[in-house]
CSV table of C-alpha atoms in Angstrom, one decimal:
chain,number,residue,atom,x,y,z
A,1,UNK,CA,103.6,-14.5,-133.0
A,2,UNK,CA,100.7,-16.8,-132.4
A,3,UNK,CA,97.8,-16.6,-135.0
A,4,UNK,CA,95.3,-17.0,-132.2
A,5,UNK,CA,96.5,-13.8,-130.6
A,6,UNK,CA,96.5,-12.1,-134.0
A,7,UNK,CA,92.8,-13.0,-134.3
A,8,UNK,CA,92.1,-11.9,-130.7
A,9,UNK,CA,93.6,-8.5,-131.2
A,10,UNK,CA,91.8,-8.0,-134.5
A,11,UNK,CA,88.5,-8.5,-132.8
A,12,UNK,CA,89.4,-6.4,-129.7
A,13,UNK,CA,87.2,-3.3,-129.6
A,14,UNK,CA,88.9,-1.6,-126.8
A,15,UNK,CA,92.6,-1.4,-125.9
A,16,UNK,CA,93.7,-2.7,-129.3
A,17,UNK,CA,96.6,-0.4,-129.8
A,18,UNK,CA,97.7,-0.8,-126.1
A,19,UNK,CA,97.5,-4.6,-126.4
A,20,UNK,CA,99.6,-4.6,-129.6
A,21,UNK,CA,102.3,-2.4,-128.0
A,22,UNK,CA,102.4,-4.6,-124.9
A,23,UNK,CA,102.6,-7.7,-127.1
A,24,UNK,CA,105.7,-6.2,-129.0
A,25,UNK,CA,107.4,-5.4,-125.7
A,26,UNK,CA,106.8,-8.9,-124.3
A,27,UNK,CA,107.9,-10.7,-127.5
A,28,UNK,CA,111.1,-8.7,-127.5
A,29,UNK,CA,111.9,-10.3,-124.2
A,30,UNK,CA,111.9,-13.8,-125.9
A,31,UNK,CA,108.7,-15.2,-124.4
A,32,UNK,CA,106.4,-17.8,-126.1
A,33,UNK,CA,102.9,-16.4,-127.0
A,34,UNK,CA,99.7,-18.3,-126.5
A,35,UNK,CA,96.0,-17.6,-126.0
A,36,UNK,CA,94.9,-18.8,-122.5
A,37,UNK,CA,91.7,-17.9,-120.6
A,38,UNK,CA,90.8,-15.9,-123.7
A,39,UNK,CA,93.8,-13.5,-123.3
A,40,UNK,CA,97.3,-13.2,-124.7
A,41,UNK,CA,99.5,-15.2,-122.3
A,42,UNK,CA,103.3,-15.5,-122.4
A,43,UNK,CA,105.4,-18.3,-121.0
A,44,UNK,CA,109.0,-19.8,-121.0
A,45,UNK,CA,111.4,-18.2,-123.4
A,46,UNK,CA,112.1,-20.2,-126.6
A,47,UNK,CA,115.1,-22.4,-126.5
A,48,UNK,CA,115.4,-22.6,-122.7
A,49,UNK,CA,116.7,-25.8,-121.4
A,50,UNK,CA,115.8,-25.4,-117.8
A,51,UNK,CA,113.2,-28.1,-117.0
A,52,UNK,CA,111.7,-26.2,-114.1
A,53,UNK,CA,111.0,-23.4,-116.5
A,54,UNK,CA,109.2,-25.2,-119.2
A,55,UNK,CA,105.7,-23.9,-120.0
A,56,UNK,CA,105.5,-21.7,-116.9
A,57,UNK,CA,103.3,-18.6,-117.3
A,58,UNK,CA,105.1,-15.3,-116.9
A,59,UNK,CA,102.8,-12.5,-117.9
A,60,UNK,CA,99.2,-12.0,-119.3
A,61,UNK,CA,97.6,-9.0,-121.1
A,62,UNK,CA,94.3,-8.0,-119.6
A,63,UNK,CA,91.6,-5.6,-120.8
A,64,UNK,CA,89.0,-4.1,-118.5
A,65,UNK,CA,86.5,-1.3,-118.8
A,66,UNK,CA,88.6,1.4,-117.3
A,67,UNK,CA,92.2,0.2,-117.9
A,68,UNK,CA,94.3,-2.5,-119.5
A,69,UNK,CA,97.0,-4.3,-117.6
A,70,UNK,CA,100.1,-6.4,-117.7
A,71,UNK,CA,99.7,-9.2,-115.1
A,72,UNK,CA,102.7,-10.9,-113.6
A,73,UNK,CA,101.8,-14.4,-112.4
A,74,UNK,CA,104.4,-14.2,-109.6
A,75,UNK,CA,104.4,-10.4,-109.3
A,76,UNK,CA,104.6,-10.7,-105.5
A,77,UNK,CA,108.2,-12.0,-105.8
A,78,UNK,CA,109.4,-9.0,-107.9
A,79,UNK,CA,111.3,-6.2,-106.2
A,80,UNK,CA,109.0,-3.5,-107.8
A,81,UNK,CA,111.7,-0.8,-107.6
A,82,UNK,CA,109.3,1.7,-109.3
A,83,UNK,CA,106.3,1.0,-107.0
A,84,UNK,CA,104.0,0.3,-109.9
A,85,UNK,CA,102.7,-3.2,-109.2
A,86,UNK,CA,99.1,-3.5,-108.0
A,87,UNK,CA,97.4,-6.3,-106.1
A,88,UNK,CA,93.9,-6.7,-107.7
A,89,UNK,CA,92.1,-7.8,-104.6
A,90,UNK,CA,93.1,-9.0,-101.2
A,91,UNK,CA,92.3,-12.6,-102.4
A,92,UNK,CA,95.1,-12.4,-105.0
A,93,UNK,CA,98.3,-13.7,-103.3
A,94,UNK,CA,100.8,-14.2,-106.1
A,95,UNK,CA,99.8,-12.1,-109.2
A,96,UNK,CA,100.3,-8.3,-109.6
A,97,UNK,CA,99.3,-5.9,-112.3
A,98,UNK,CA,100.8,-2.8,-114.0
A,99,UNK,CA,97.8,-0.8,-115.3
A,100,UNK,CA,97.5,1.6,-118.3
A,101,UNK,CA,94.9,3.9,-119.6
A,102,UNK,CA,96.5,4.8,-122.9
A,103,UNK,CA,99.3,3.6,-125.3
A,104,UNK,CA,101.5,6.7,-124.5
A,105,UNK,CA,101.9,5.4,-120.9
A,106,UNK,CA,103.1,2.0,-122.3
A,107,UNK,CA,105.6,3.6,-124.7
A,108,UNK,CA,107.0,5.8,-122.0
A,109,UNK,CA,107.4,2.8,-119.7
A,110,UNK,CA,108.9,0.4,-122.2
A,111,UNK,CA,112.3,0.2,-120.6
A,112,UNK,CA,110.9,-0.3,-117.2
A,113,UNK,CA,108.4,-2.9,-118.4
A,114,UNK,CA,111.2,-4.9,-120.1
A,115,UNK,CA,113.2,-4.8,-116.8
A,116,UNK,CA,110.2,-6.2,-114.9
A,117,UNK,CA,109.6,-8.9,-117.5
A,118,UNK,CA,113.3,-10.0,-117.4
A,119,UNK,CA,113.1,-10.0,-113.6
A,120,UNK,CA,110.0,-12.2,-113.8
A,121,UNK,CA,111.8,-14.6,-116.2
A,122,UNK,CA,114.7,-14.9,-113.7
A,123,UNK,CA,112.3,-15.6,-110.9
A,124,UNK,CA,110.7,-18.4,-112.9
A,125,UNK,CA,114.1,-19.8,-113.9
A,126,UNK,CA,115.2,-19.9,-110.2
A,127,UNK,CA,112.2,-22.0,-109.3
A,128,UNK,CA,111.0,-19.6,-106.7
A,129,UNK,CA,107.4,-20.0,-105.5
A,130,UNK,CA,105.1,-17.6,-103.8
A,131,UNK,CA,104.5,-18.6,-100.2
A,132,UNK,CA,100.8,-18.9,-100.3
A,133,UNK,CA,98.7,-18.7,-97.2
A,134,UNK,CA,96.7,-21.9,-97.5
A,135,UNK,CA,94.4,-21.0,-94.7
A,136,UNK,CA,93.1,-17.9,-96.4
A,137,UNK,CA,89.4,-18.3,-96.8
A,138,UNK,CA,88.2,-17.5,-100.3
A,139,UNK,CA,85.6,-14.8,-100.5
A,140,UNK,CA,83.3,-15.8,-103.3
A,141,UNK,CA,81.2,-13.4,-105.3
A,142,UNK,CA,77.5,-13.6,-104.2
A,143,UNK,CA,76.5,-15.2,-107.5
A,144,UNK,CA,78.8,-18.1,-107.1
A,145,UNK,CA,78.1,-18.6,-103.4
A,146,UNK,CA,74.4,-18.8,-104.3
A,147,UNK,CA,75.1,-21.5,-106.9
A,148,UNK,CA,77.1,-23.5,-104.3
A,149,UNK,CA,74.3,-23.2,-101.8
A,150,UNK,CA,71.7,-24.3,-104.4
A,151,UNK,CA,73.7,-27.2,-105.9
A,152,UNK,CA,75.2,-29.7,-103.4
A,153,UNK,CA,76.9,-31.6,-106.2
A,154,UNK,CA,78.6,-28.4,-107.5
A,155,UNK,CA,79.7,-27.5,-103.9
A,156,UNK,CA,81.2,-31.0,-103.4
A,157,UNK,CA,83.0,-30.9,-106.7
A,158,UNK,CA,84.4,-27.5,-106.0
A,159,UNK,CA,85.6,-28.5,-102.6
A,160,UNK,CA,87.4,-31.5,-104.1
A,161,UNK,CA,89.4,-29.3,-106.4
A,162,UNK,CA,93.0,-28.3,-105.4
A,163,UNK,CA,93.3,-25.0,-103.6
A,164,UNK,CA,95.1,-23.5,-106.7
A,165,UNK,CA,92.2,-24.5,-109.0
A,166,UNK,CA,89.7,-23.1,-106.5
A,167,UNK,CA,91.5,-19.8,-106.4
A,168,UNK,CA,91.8,-19.6,-110.2
A,169,UNK,CA,88.0,-20.0,-110.6
A,170,UNK,CA,87.3,-17.6,-107.8
A,171,UNK,CA,89.5,-14.9,-109.4
A,172,UNK,CA,87.9,-15.5,-112.8
A,173,UNK,CA,84.4,-15.2,-111.3
A,174,UNK,CA,85.3,-12.2,-109.2
A,175,UNK,CA,86.9,-10.1,-112.0
A,176,UNK,CA,83.8,-8.6,-113.8
A,177,UNK,CA,82.2,-5.6,-112.2
A,178,UNK,CA,78.7,-6.5,-113.6
A,179,UNK,CA,76.7,-9.2,-111.9
A,180,UNK,CA,75.4,-10.4,-115.3
A,181,UNK,CA,78.9,-11.1,-116.5
A,182,UNK,CA,79.8,-12.9,-113.3
A,183,UNK,CA,76.7,-15.1,-113.7
A,184,UNK,CA,77.6,-15.9,-117.3
A,185,UNK,CA,81.2,-16.9,-116.4
A,186,UNK,CA,79.9,-19.2,-113.6
A,187,UNK,CA,77.3,-20.8,-115.8
A,188,UNK,CA,79.9,-21.6,-118.5
A,189,UNK,CA,82.3,-23.2,-115.9
A,190,UNK,CA,79.8,-25.3,-113.9
A,191,UNK,CA,80.2,-28.4,-116.0
A,192,UNK,CA,84.0,-28.2,-115.9
A,193,UNK,CA,83.9,-27.9,-112.1
A,194,UNK,CA,81.5,-30.9,-111.9
A,195,UNK,CA,84.0,-32.9,-114.0
A,196,UNK,CA,86.8,-32.1,-111.5
A,197,UNK,CA,88.7,-29.9,-114.0
A,198,UNK,CA,90.5,-26.6,-113.4
A,199,UNK,CA,89.9,-23.4,-115.3
A,200,UNK,CA,92.6,-24.2,-117.9
A,201,UNK,CA,92.4,-28.0,-118.0
């Protein structure tokens, strides 16, 4: 258990019980716990010797207003035998979510969740990659598009980023439902973009 995640959960006002239960299920699968993008994130199992597998993100716990979710970074490659994986938006190519509205749902699905996590681990070990459509044009939230139009230096810096970094920023900016929250996220990341850095650099 990572102390940073302990602190995160202790300060979580909503989905605290659900996050704790998801955490226990994930850790039981042998994943390494970190706090990334301000959320509990789980990567390569401890003790693995496969070089391709080192420090690769497997799953992330997310909390939203109406639901919490377990996000699989390469969910598009999972078989999804139970038909429970959700594509957040049409812009999201690789990641998929399993959503919950209460802890009972998580408890009832524990066996299924562990099976999905183990499958995601095997996908990562195999080195499989999602075949991304590089030509897919990103649809920016209005708040970010306005910033790009107003600030030529920001636009040039963003265009210079790798497609993966661009998509990560766009997903991060698009997630909140409220315009005020989207604006806040964009403002906080502008300097990082201007420095040519990705969201998690």
